[in-house]
Amino acid sequence: MKQVLLLMAAFVWSFAASAQTPAKKPNIVIIVSDDHAFQAISAYGGNLMQTPNIDRIAKEGATFNKAYVTNSICGPSRAVILTGKYSHKNGFKDNENSHFDGSQNSFIKELGKGGYQTAWVGKWHLESDPQGFDYWKILPGQGHYFNPDFINMDGSRERIEGYVTSITEDVAEEWLEGRDKSKPFALVIGHKATHRTWMPDLDDMGMFDDKTFLLPANFYDNYTNREAARVQDMTIDKTMIMGYDLKMYPDYDNLKEGNIVRMNADQRARFTAYYKPIYDDLMARNLQGKELVEWKYQRYMRDYLATAASLDRSIGRTLDYLDRNGLADNTIVIYMSDQGFYMGEHGWFDKRFMYEESFRTPMVMRYPGVVKPGTTSEHFVMNLDIAPTMLDAAGVAIPKDMQGESFLPLLTSKKAKGREAMYYHYYENGEHAVSPHFGIKTGRYKLIRFYKRVEGWELYDLQKDPSEMNNLYGKKGYEKITAKLRKQLDGLIQKYEDDGAKELLAKEGGNL
């Protein structure tokens, strides 16, 4: 009798354990957009627009309220996601001079060794062909919104008529249909949206024209005591181009701009029919000064958000495909942007800075049976962590040289502890005149070291100054916290082996 009871107990324990663990390796779908601001996602409490499909992932899984990137710019962010390593380790530091070395390891290659089929479709932007994938079909460079070209695995190019967000989803679903259904899969869908120049799909043009958006409180920032912010070249006022960005042209019949000349006759006619009356009205009003700047802001917001609408709709298509094909219950779905973006804060568009709007990125994740629906994470996580997390979920060993950390324990255990601080390093020294910089963020403070274009430090108390308007570096009373942050920064530079930052700080003296 005792033996029978023991066998029954063992069976019950085994059943309970199996109920908590996926019966087979999970499929993986990672959707990466470009320049999608968390401020524009309703799951984050924003009221700029509704994003029901992104919100669905959050509702059925987890919302990361403190997801960040290591280097806020397109190509480098993708390289970090792939490799689980900082830019100085994977070699792709900027969009100006970098070329991704595809021979290096990636989480995709490790998944392949673990029996996964792997694919990447859509925006790639790493200046070399993908390696280690069973299938890929990518946009050249930034790609185009209308009638985009795609590069195939044999090196050939094909132009596909239509709108890039919808086409990218079409390609993803075609691959899913033709895959070997006996194996688990890992698919990365790379979207062009919402990258500059924010060209909405034809049916989405004008969908926000009846809405007036409030100016951010610091829209007219004068950048006092913040030299790097003062010398940048990314303001809506002076940098945003009336034609290229806002589609305001004196002659719509003879446009030569690259995004427009590739349109077919119907697309071109609908484009002109929408934008030309707006241009004519603008000319009749003859706006000047702040009135013109604020008109540009409204035009920017309307096009950006209409472009984001097609992105959310495409994400809905992905979720619906998984549902229709019985894949949803065993598929991890992550949606994230390659970085954050400015929606007029500080008077800006674009990204790059370690300030919150560009440093922080939206990220939501669904993992049925493992991540409880409606989970909200306040832990620091980074794009650096995607690679080890996916390997952890797949039961594949995480290479020791990956610098990220699996965030699965943070979602499944109340006892798990995440980072106390995050390290950031931006390298590019050309476009938008943003000075290279590196720094540390803790729960309350942020310390940044700018170099090259601008030399100097900035310190922010994010509890008192969440908009980062008041640089406290060098001010009386902040000596102790500055010294503590500097010591922590030195420790992170050592941990991640960032020799460039180490050498720069060593010249200034201190712990390095």
Coordinates of C-alpha atoms in Angstrom, one line a residue:
M1 CA 0.0 0.0 0.0
K2 CA 2.8 2.4 0.9
Q3 CA 4.5 1.7 -2.4
V4 CA 1.2 2.5 -4.3
L5 CA 0.9 5.8 -2.4
L6 CA 4.4 6.7 -3.2
L7 CA 3.8 6.0 -6.9
M8 CA 0.6 8.1 -6.9
A9 CA 2.5 10.9 -5.2
A10 CA 5.2 10.8 -7.8
F11 CA 2.6 10.8 -10.5
V12 CA 0.9 13.9 -9.1
W13 CA 4.2 15.7 -8.7
S14 CA 5.2 14.8 -12.2
F15 CA 1.8 16.1 -13.6
A16 CA 2.0 19.3 -11.6
A17 CA 5.6 20.0 -12.8
S18 CA 4.6 19.3 -16.4
A19 CA 1.6 21.7 -16.1
Q20 CA 4.0 24.5 -15.2
T21 CA 6.5 23.7 -18.0
P22 CA 5.8 23.9 -21.8
A23 CA 5.5 20.4 -23.2
K24 CA 7.7 21.3 -26.1
K25 CA 10.1 24.0 -27.1
P26 CA 8.2 27.2 -27.7
N27 CA 8.1 28.9 -31.1
I28 CA 9.4 32.4 -31.1
V29 CA 8.2 35.5 -32.9
I30 CA 10.0 38.8 -32.3
I31 CA 8.5 41.9 -34.0
V32 CA 11.0 44.8 -34.2
S33 CA 9.7 48.2 -35.3
D34 CA 11.8 51.3 -36.0
D35 CA 11.6 54.4 -34.0
H36 CA 8.3 53.6 -32.3
A37 CA 7.8 55.8 -29.2
F38 CA 6.3 54.3 -26.1
Q39 CA 4.4 57.6 -25.8
A40 CA 2.4 56.5 -28.9
I41 CA 1.3 53.2 -27.5
S42 CA -1.9 53.0 -25.5
A43 CA -0.7 50.1 -23.4
Y44 CA 1.7 52.6 -21.8
G45 CA -1.1 54.9 -20.9
G46 CA -0.5 57.3 -23.8
N47 CA -3.6 59.0 -25.3
L48 CA -2.1 60.0 -28.7
M49 CA -3.7 57.0 -30.4
Q50 CA -5.1 53.5 -29.7
T51 CA -2.9 50.5 -30.4
P52 CA -5.2 47.5 -29.8
N53 CA -3.0 44.8 -31.1
I54 CA 0.1 45.8 -29.2
D55 CA -2.2 46.2 -26.2
R56 CA -3.4 42.7 -26.7
I57 CA 0.1 41.3 -26.3
A58 CA 0.4 43.3 -23.1
K59 CA -2.9 42.2 -21.8
E60 CA -2.2 38.5 -22.5
G61 CA 1.3 38.7 -21.3
A62 CA 3.7 41.3 -19.8
T63 CA 4.4 45.0 -20.2
F64 CA 7.9 46.1 -19.5
N65 CA 7.8 49.6 -18.1
K66 CA 11.5 49.9 -17.8
A67 CA 12.9 48.5 -21.1
Y68 CA 15.9 50.3 -22.4
V69 CA 18.5 50.1 -25.2
T70 CA 22.3 50.1 -25.1
N71 CA 22.8 52.5 -28.0
S72 CA 19.8 54.4 -29.4
I73 CA 20.1 54.0 -33.1
C74 CA 18.7 51.6 -35.7
G75 CA 21.5 49.2 -36.9
P76 CA 23.4 49.0 -33.6
S77 CA 20.2 48.1 -31.8
R78 CA 19.6 45.2 -34.1
A79 CA 23.2 44.0 -33.7
V80 CA 22.7 44.0 -29.9
I81 CA 19.5 42.1 -30.2
L82 CA 21.1 39.4 -32.3
T83 CA 24.3 39.0 -30.4
G84 CA 23.4 39.8 -26.8
K85 CA 26.5 42.0 -26.7
Y86 CA 27.2 45.7 -26.5
S87 CA 28.2 47.6 -29.6
H88 CA 31.9 47.7 -28.7
K89 CA 31.8 43.9 -28.6
N90 CA 29.7 43.1 -31.6
G91 CA 31.5 45.8 -33.7
F92 CA 28.5 47.6 -35.0
K93 CA 28.7 51.0 -33.3
D94 CA 26.9 53.4 -35.6
N95 CA 25.1 53.7 -38.9
E96 CA 27.9 55.7 -40.6
N97 CA 30.9 53.4 -40.7
S98 CA 29.9 50.0 -39.3
H99 CA 29.5 46.7 -41.2
F100 CA 28.1 43.8 -39.2
D101 CA 30.3 40.8 -39.1
G102 CA 27.8 38.0 -39.7
S103 CA 30.4 35.3 -38.9
Q104 CA 30.1 36.1 -35.1
N105 CA 27.7 34.1 -33.0
S106 CA 24.1 35.1 -32.4
F107 CA 21.1 33.7 -30.6
I108 CA 19.7 32.7 -34.0
K109 CA 22.7 30.4 -34.7
E110 CA 22.4 28.9 -31.2
L111 CA 18.7 28.2 -31.8
G112 CA 19.5 26.6 -35.1
K113 CA 21.9 24.2 -33.3
G114 CA 19.1 23.5 -30.9
G115 CA 16.8 22.3 -33.7
Y116 CA 14.9 25.5 -34.6
Q117 CA 14.1 26.8 -38.0
T118 CA 15.0 30.5 -38.2
A119 CA 14.1 33.4 -40.4
W120 CA 14.3 37.2 -40.6
V121 CA 12.1 39.2 -42.9
G122 CA 11.8 42.9 -43.5
K123 CA 14.2 45.6 -42.3
W124 CA 17.7 44.4 -41.5
H125 CA 19.9 47.4 -41.9
L126 CA 23.2 45.8 -40.9
E127 CA 25.1 46.5 -44.1
S128 CA 25.8 42.8 -44.7
D129 CA 23.7 39.8 -45.7
P130 CA 22.2 37.8 -42.8
Q131 CA 24.1 34.7 -41.7
G132 CA 22.9 31.7 -39.7
F133 CA 19.3 31.9 -40.8
D134 CA 17.4 29.1 -42.7
Y135 CA 15.6 31.9 -44.6
W136 CA 15.7 35.6 -45.0
K137 CA 14.2 38.3 -47.2
I138 CA 15.2 41.8 -46.3
L139 CA 14.8 45.4 -47.3
P140 CA 18.0 47.1 -48.6
G141 CA 19.2 49.8 -46.2
Q142 CA 16.3 51.7 -44.8
G143 CA 13.9 50.4 -47.4
H144 CA 10.9 52.3 -48.9
Y145 CA 7.3 52.7 -47.8
F146 CA 5.8 52.2 -51.2
N147 CA 6.6 49.4 -53.7
P148 CA 9.7 48.4 -51.8
D149 CA 12.6 46.4 -53.1
F150 CA 13.6 43.2 -51.2
I151 CA 16.9 41.3 -51.4
N152 CA 16.5 37.5 -51.7
M153 CA 18.9 34.9 -50.4
D154 CA 20.4 34.4 -53.8
G155 CA 21.3 38.1 -54.0
S156 CA 18.6 39.0 -56.5
R157 CA 16.3 41.9 -55.9
E158 CA 12.6 42.1 -56.5
R159 CA 10.2 45.0 -56.3
I160 CA 6.9 44.2 -54.7
E161 CA 4.0 46.5 -55.3
G162 CA 2.1 47.8 -52.2
Y163 CA 2.8 49.2 -48.8
V164 CA 5.9 48.0 -46.9
T165 CA 4.3 47.1 -43.6
S166 CA 1.6 44.9 -45.2
I167 CA 4.1 43.3 -47.6
T168 CA 6.5 42.5 -44.7
E169 CA 3.7 40.7 -42.9
D170 CA 2.8 38.9 -46.2
V171 CA 6.3 37.6 -46.5
A172 CA 6.4 36.5 -42.9
E173 CA 3.2 34.5 -43.3
E174 CA 4.4 32.9 -46.5
W175 CA 7.4 31.6 -44.7
L176 CA 5.3 30.4 -41.8
E177 CA 3.1 28.5 -44.3
G178 CA 6.0 26.8 -46.0
R179 CA 8.2 25.9 -43.0
D180 CA 8.9 22.4 -41.7
K181 CA 6.0 22.1 -39.3
S182 CA 7.7 19.3 -37.4
K183 CA 10.3 21.8 -35.9
P184 CA 10.0 24.8 -33.6
F185 CA 10.6 28.1 -35.3
A186 CA 12.1 31.5 -34.5
L187 CA 11.0 34.3 -36.7
V188 CA 12.1 38.0 -36.6
I189 CA 9.8 40.4 -38.4
G190 CA 11.6 43.7 -39.0
H191 CA 9.3 46.6 -39.8
K192 CA 10.4 49.9 -41.5
A193 CA 7.6 51.7 -39.7
T194 CA 7.7 54.2 -38.0
H195 CA 11.0 55.5 -39.4
R196 CA 11.4 58.9 -41.0
T197 CA 9.7 60.1 -43.3
W198 CA 6.5 58.7 -41.8
M199 CA 4.5 57.9 -44.9
P200 CA 1.1 56.4 -44.0
D201 CA -0.6 53.7 -46.0
L202 CA -3.1 55.2 -48.5
D203 CA -6.2 54.3 -46.5
D204 CA -4.6 55.7 -43.3
M205 CA -3.8 59.2 -44.6
G206 CA -5.7 61.8 -42.7
M207 CA -7.0 59.5 -39.9
F208 CA -5.7 62.0 -37.3
D209 CA -6.5 65.2 -39.1
D210 CA -9.4 66.1 -36.8
K211 CA -7.2 65.8 -33.7
T212 CA -5.1 68.6 -32.2
F213 CA -2.2 67.4 -30.1
L214 CA -1.1 69.2 -27.0
L215 CA 2.5 70.5 -27.1
P216 CA 4.8 68.7 -24.7
A217 CA 5.5 70.9 -21.7
N218 CA 9.2 71.3 -22.7
F219 CA 8.5 71.8 -26.4
Y220 CA 10.2 75.2 -26.2
D221 CA 13.2 74.0 -24.2
N222 CA 16.1 76.5 -24.3
Y223 CA 18.7 73.9 -23.2
T224 CA 20.1 75.9 -20.3
N225 CA 23.2 74.3 -18.8
R226 CA 23.0 71.4 -21.3
E227 CA 25.5 72.1 -24.1
A228 CA 25.0 68.8 -25.9
A229 CA 21.3 69.4 -26.1
R230 CA 21.9 72.9 -27.3
V231 CA 24.1 72.1 -30.2
Q232 CA 22.0 69.2 -31.6
D233 CA 20.3 69.4 -35.0
M234 CA 17.1 67.6 -34.6
T235 CA 14.4 70.2 -33.8
I236 CA 11.0 70.2 -35.4
D237 CA 11.6 74.0 -35.8
K238 CA 14.8 74.1 -37.7
T239 CA 15.6 70.6 -38.9
M240 CA 12.3 69.1 -40.0
I241 CA 12.1 69.6 -43.8
M242 CA 8.8 70.9 -45.3
G243 CA 9.1 68.7 -48.4
Y244 CA 11.1 65.6 -47.4
D245 CA 9.5 65.2 -44.0
L246 CA 6.1 66.8 -44.2
K247 CA 5.3 66.3 -47.9
M248 CA 4.7 70.0 -48.6
Y249 CA 5.7 70.7 -52.2
P250 CA 5.0 73.6 -54.5
D251 CA 4.7 71.3 -57.5
Y252 CA 3.2 67.8 -56.9
D253 CA 3.2 66.9 -60.6
N254 CA 7.0 66.9 -61.0
L255 CA 8.3 65.5 -57.7
K256 CA 11.6 63.7 -57.9
E257 CA 11.9 62.6 -54.2
G258 CA 12.8 58.9 -53.9
N259 CA 9.9 57.8 -51.8
I260 CA 7.4 59.3 -54.3
V261 CA 8.8 58.5 -57.7
R262 CA 8.5 54.8 -57.1
M263 CA 4.7 55.1 -56.5
N264 CA 2.4 53.8 -59.3
A265 CA -0.1 56.1 -60.9
D266 CA -3.0 55.3 -58.4
Q267 CA -0.7 55.7 -55.4
R268 CA 0.6 59.0 -56.7
A269 CA -2.8 60.4 -57.4
R270 CA -4.1 59.5 -53.9
F271 CA -0.9 61.0 -52.4
T272 CA -1.4 64.2 -54.3
A273 CA -5.1 64.4 -53.6
Y274 CA -4.4 64.2 -49.9
Y275 CA -1.3 66.4 -49.4
K276 CA -1.8 69.2 -52.1
P277 CA -4.9 70.7 -50.4
I278 CA -3.0 70.8 -47.1
Y279 CA -0.1 72.6 -48.9
D280 CA -2.4 75.1 -50.6
D281 CA -4.1 75.9 -47.2
L282 CA -0.7 76.4 -45.6
M283 CA 0.4 78.8 -48.3
A284 CA -2.8 80.8 -48.0
R285 CA -2.4 81.1 -44.2
N286 CA 1.2 82.3 -44.5
L287 CA 2.2 81.2 -41.0
Q288 CA 5.3 82.5 -39.4
G289 CA 7.3 82.0 -36.2
K290 CA 5.7 79.9 -33.5
E291 CA 2.5 79.4 -35.5
L292 CA 4.5 77.7 -38.2
V293 CA 6.6 75.6 -35.8
E294 CA 3.4 74.4 -34.1
W295 CA 1.8 73.7 -37.5
K296 CA 4.8 71.5 -38.3
Y297 CA 4.4 69.6 -35.0
Q298 CA 0.8 68.8 -35.8
R299 CA 1.6 67.7 -39.3
Y300 CA 4.5 65.5 -38.0
M301 CA 2.2 63.9 -35.3
R302 CA -0.6 63.1 -37.8
D303 CA 1.7 61.4 -40.3
Y304 CA 3.7 59.6 -37.6
L305 CA 0.7 58.2 -35.9
A306 CA -1.1 57.2 -39.1
T307 CA 2.1 55.3 -40.0
A308 CA 2.0 53.6 -36.6
A309 CA -1.6 52.5 -37.3
S310 CA -0.5 50.2 -40.1
L311 CA 2.2 48.8 -37.8
D312 CA -0.3 47.9 -35.1
R313 CA -2.7 46.4 -37.7
S314 CA 0.1 44.2 -39.0
I315 CA 0.9 43.0 -35.5
G316 CA -2.8 42.0 -35.3
R317 CA -2.4 40.0 -38.4
T318 CA 0.5 38.1 -36.9
L319 CA -1.5 37.3 -33.8
D320 CA -4.5 36.2 -35.9
Y321 CA -2.2 33.9 -37.9
L322 CA -1.0 32.2 -34.8
D323 CA -4.6 31.8 -33.6
R324 CA -5.9 30.4 -36.9
N325 CA -3.1 27.8 -37.1
G326 CA -3.2 26.6 -33.5
L327 CA 0.2 28.1 -32.7
A328 CA -0.7 30.8 -30.1
D329 CA -0.5 28.6 -27.0
N330 CA 3.1 27.5 -27.7
T331 CA 4.6 30.7 -29.2
I332 CA 6.5 33.5 -27.5
V333 CA 5.6 36.8 -29.0
I334 CA 7.7 39.9 -28.3
Y335 CA 6.9 43.3 -29.7
M336 CA 9.5 46.0 -29.3
S337 CA 11.0 49.0 -31.1
D338 CA 14.7 49.3 -31.9
Q339 CA 14.7 52.4 -29.6
G340 CA 12.5 55.2 -28.4
F341 CA 11.7 58.4 -30.2
Y342 CA 10.9 62.0 -29.5
M343 CA 7.3 63.2 -30.0
G344 CA 8.2 66.8 -29.6
E345 CA 9.8 66.6 -26.2
H346 CA 12.6 69.2 -26.0
G347 CA 11.3 70.4 -29.4
W348 CA 12.7 67.3 -31.0
F349 CA 12.1 64.3 -33.3
D350 CA 14.6 61.4 -33.7
K351 CA 16.5 59.5 -30.9
R352 CA 20.2 59.0 -30.0
F353 CA 20.4 60.7 -26.7
M354 CA 20.5 58.9 -23.3
Y355 CA 17.6 61.0 -22.3
E356 CA 14.5 59.0 -21.4
E357 CA 12.4 59.3 -24.6
S358 CA 15.1 57.8 -26.8
F359 CA 16.9 55.6 -24.3
R360 CA 13.7 53.8 -23.2
T361 CA 11.9 51.5 -25.6
P362 CA 8.5 49.9 -25.7
M363 CA 8.4 46.2 -25.1
V364 CA 5.6 43.7 -24.5
M365 CA 5.7 40.0 -24.4
R366 CA 3.3 37.1 -24.4
Y367 CA 4.4 33.6 -23.3
P368 CA 1.3 31.5 -22.6
G369 CA 1.6 29.1 -19.6
V370 CA 4.7 30.8 -18.4
V371 CA 4.1 34.6 -18.1
K372 CA 0.8 35.4 -16.3
P373 CA -1.5 37.6 -18.3
G374 CA -1.6 41.2 -17.2
T375 CA 1.9 41.1 -15.8
T376 CA 3.6 44.5 -15.3
S377 CA 7.4 44.5 -14.9
E378 CA 9.2 47.4 -13.2
H379 CA 12.6 45.7 -13.5
F380 CA 15.4 47.2 -15.7
V381 CA 15.7 45.1 -18.9
M382 CA 17.5 45.9 -22.1
N383 CA 17.6 44.9 -25.7
L384 CA 20.8 43.2 -24.7
D385 CA 18.7 40.6 -22.9
I386 CA 16.6 39.4 -25.8
A387 CA 19.2 36.9 -27.0
P388 CA 19.8 35.1 -23.6
T389 CA 16.1 35.2 -22.8
M390 CA 15.1 33.4 -26.0
L391 CA 17.8 30.8 -25.5
D392 CA 16.7 30.3 -21.9
A393 CA 13.1 29.8 -23.0
A394 CA 14.2 27.3 -25.7
G395 CA 16.3 25.3 -23.2
V396 CA 19.5 26.1 -25.2
A397 CA 22.7 26.9 -23.4
I398 CA 23.5 30.7 -23.2
P399 CA 27.1 31.4 -24.5
K400 CA 29.3 32.7 -21.7
D401 CA 30.4 35.7 -23.8
M402 CA 26.8 37.1 -24.1
Q403 CA 26.6 40.2 -21.9
G404 CA 22.8 40.2 -21.5
E405 CA 20.8 38.4 -18.9
S406 CA 17.6 36.3 -19.2
F407 CA 14.6 38.2 -17.9
L408 CA 12.4 35.1 -17.6
P409 CA 13.1 34.8 -13.8
L410 CA 12.0 38.4 -13.4
L411 CA 8.6 37.5 -14.9
T412 CA 8.1 34.2 -13.1
S413 CA 9.6 34.7 -9.6
K414 CA 8.9 37.4 -7.1
K415 CA 12.3 36.7 -5.5
A416 CA 14.3 37.4 -8.6
K417 CA 16.4 40.5 -8.6
G418 CA 17.2 42.5 -11.7
R419 CA 19.8 45.2 -12.5
E420 CA 20.4 48.0 -10.1
A421 CA 21.8 50.1 -12.9
M422 CA 22.2 50.2 -16.7
Y423 CA 25.0 51.2 -18.9
Y424 CA 24.6 53.1 -22.2
H425 CA 27.1 54.1 -25.0
Y426 CA 26.2 56.1 -28.1
Y427 CA 29.0 56.5 -30.7
E428 CA 27.8 58.3 -33.8
N429 CA 29.3 61.8 -34.3
G430 CA 27.6 63.0 -37.5
E431 CA 23.9 63.1 -38.3
H432 CA 21.9 65.5 -36.1
A433 CA 25.0 66.7 -34.3
V434 CA 24.5 64.5 -31.3
S435 CA 27.7 64.2 -29.3
P436 CA 28.9 60.7 -28.5
H437 CA 28.3 59.8 -24.9
F438 CA 28.1 57.1 -22.3
G439 CA 26.5 56.9 -18.9
I440 CA 24.7 55.1 -16.1
K441 CA 21.1 55.1 -15.0
T442 CA 19.9 53.9 -11.6
G443 CA 16.4 53.9 -10.1
R444 CA 16.7 57.6 -9.4
Y445 CA 19.7 59.2 -11.0
K446 CA 21.4 59.4 -14.4
L447 CA 25.0 60.4 -15.0
I448 CA 26.2 61.1 -18.6
R449 CA 29.6 61.8 -20.0
F450 CA 29.6 63.6 -23.4
Y451 CA 32.8 63.6 -25.6
K452 CA 34.2 64.7 -29.0
R453 CA 31.6 67.3 -30.2
V454 CA 30.8 68.4 -26.6
E455 CA 33.0 67.6 -23.6
G456 CA 31.3 67.4 -20.3
W457 CA 29.1 65.7 -17.7
E458 CA 25.4 65.8 -16.9
L459 CA 23.6 64.6 -13.8
Y460 CA 19.8 64.3 -13.4
D461 CA 17.6 63.5 -10.4
L462 CA 14.8 61.7 -12.3
Q463 CA 12.6 61.7 -9.3
K464 CA 12.5 65.4 -9.1
D465 CA 13.2 66.1 -12.7
P466 CA 11.8 63.3 -14.9
S467 CA 12.0 65.6 -18.0
E468 CA 15.7 66.0 -17.6
M469 CA 15.7 69.8 -17.7
N470 CA 18.0 70.6 -14.8
N471 CA 21.7 69.5 -15.1
L472 CA 22.9 69.1 -11.5
Y473 CA 26.5 68.1 -12.3
G474 CA 29.0 70.3 -10.3
K475 CA 26.3 71.9 -8.2
K476 CA 26.7 72.1 -4.5
G477 CA 25.2 69.3 -2.5
Y478 CA 25.5 66.7 -5.2
E479 CA 29.2 65.8 -4.6
K480 CA 28.4 62.5 -2.8
I481 CA 25.9 61.1 -5.2
T482 CA 28.1 62.1 -8.1
A483 CA 31.0 60.2 -6.6
K484 CA 28.8 57.2 -6.0
L485 CA 27.5 57.2 -9.5
R486 CA 30.9 57.6 -11.0
K487 CA 32.1 54.6 -9.0
Q488 CA 29.2 52.5 -10.2
L489 CA 29.8 53.7 -13.8
D490 CA 33.4 52.6 -13.6
G491 CA 32.2 49.2 -12.4
L492 CA 29.9 48.8 -15.3
I493 CA 32.6 49.9 -17.8
Q494 CA 34.9 47.2 -16.3
K495 CA 32.1 44.6 -16.3
Y496 CA 31.2 45.1 -20.0
E497 CA 34.9 45.7 -21.0
D498 CA 34.3 49.0 -22.7
D499 CA 37.9 49.9 -23.3
G500 CA 37.1 53.2 -25.1
A501 CA 35.2 54.6 -22.2
K502 CA 37.8 53.2 -19.8
E503 CA 40.6 55.1 -21.5
L504 CA 38.7 58.3 -21.6
L505 CA 37.8 58.3 -17.9
A506 CA 41.3 57.1 -17.0
K507 CA 42.7 60.4 -18.4
E508 CA 40.4 62.2 -15.9
G509 CA 41.6 60.2 -12.9
G510 CA 39.4 58.3 -10.5
N511 CA 38.7 54.6 -10.0
L512 CA 39.9 53.6 -13.5

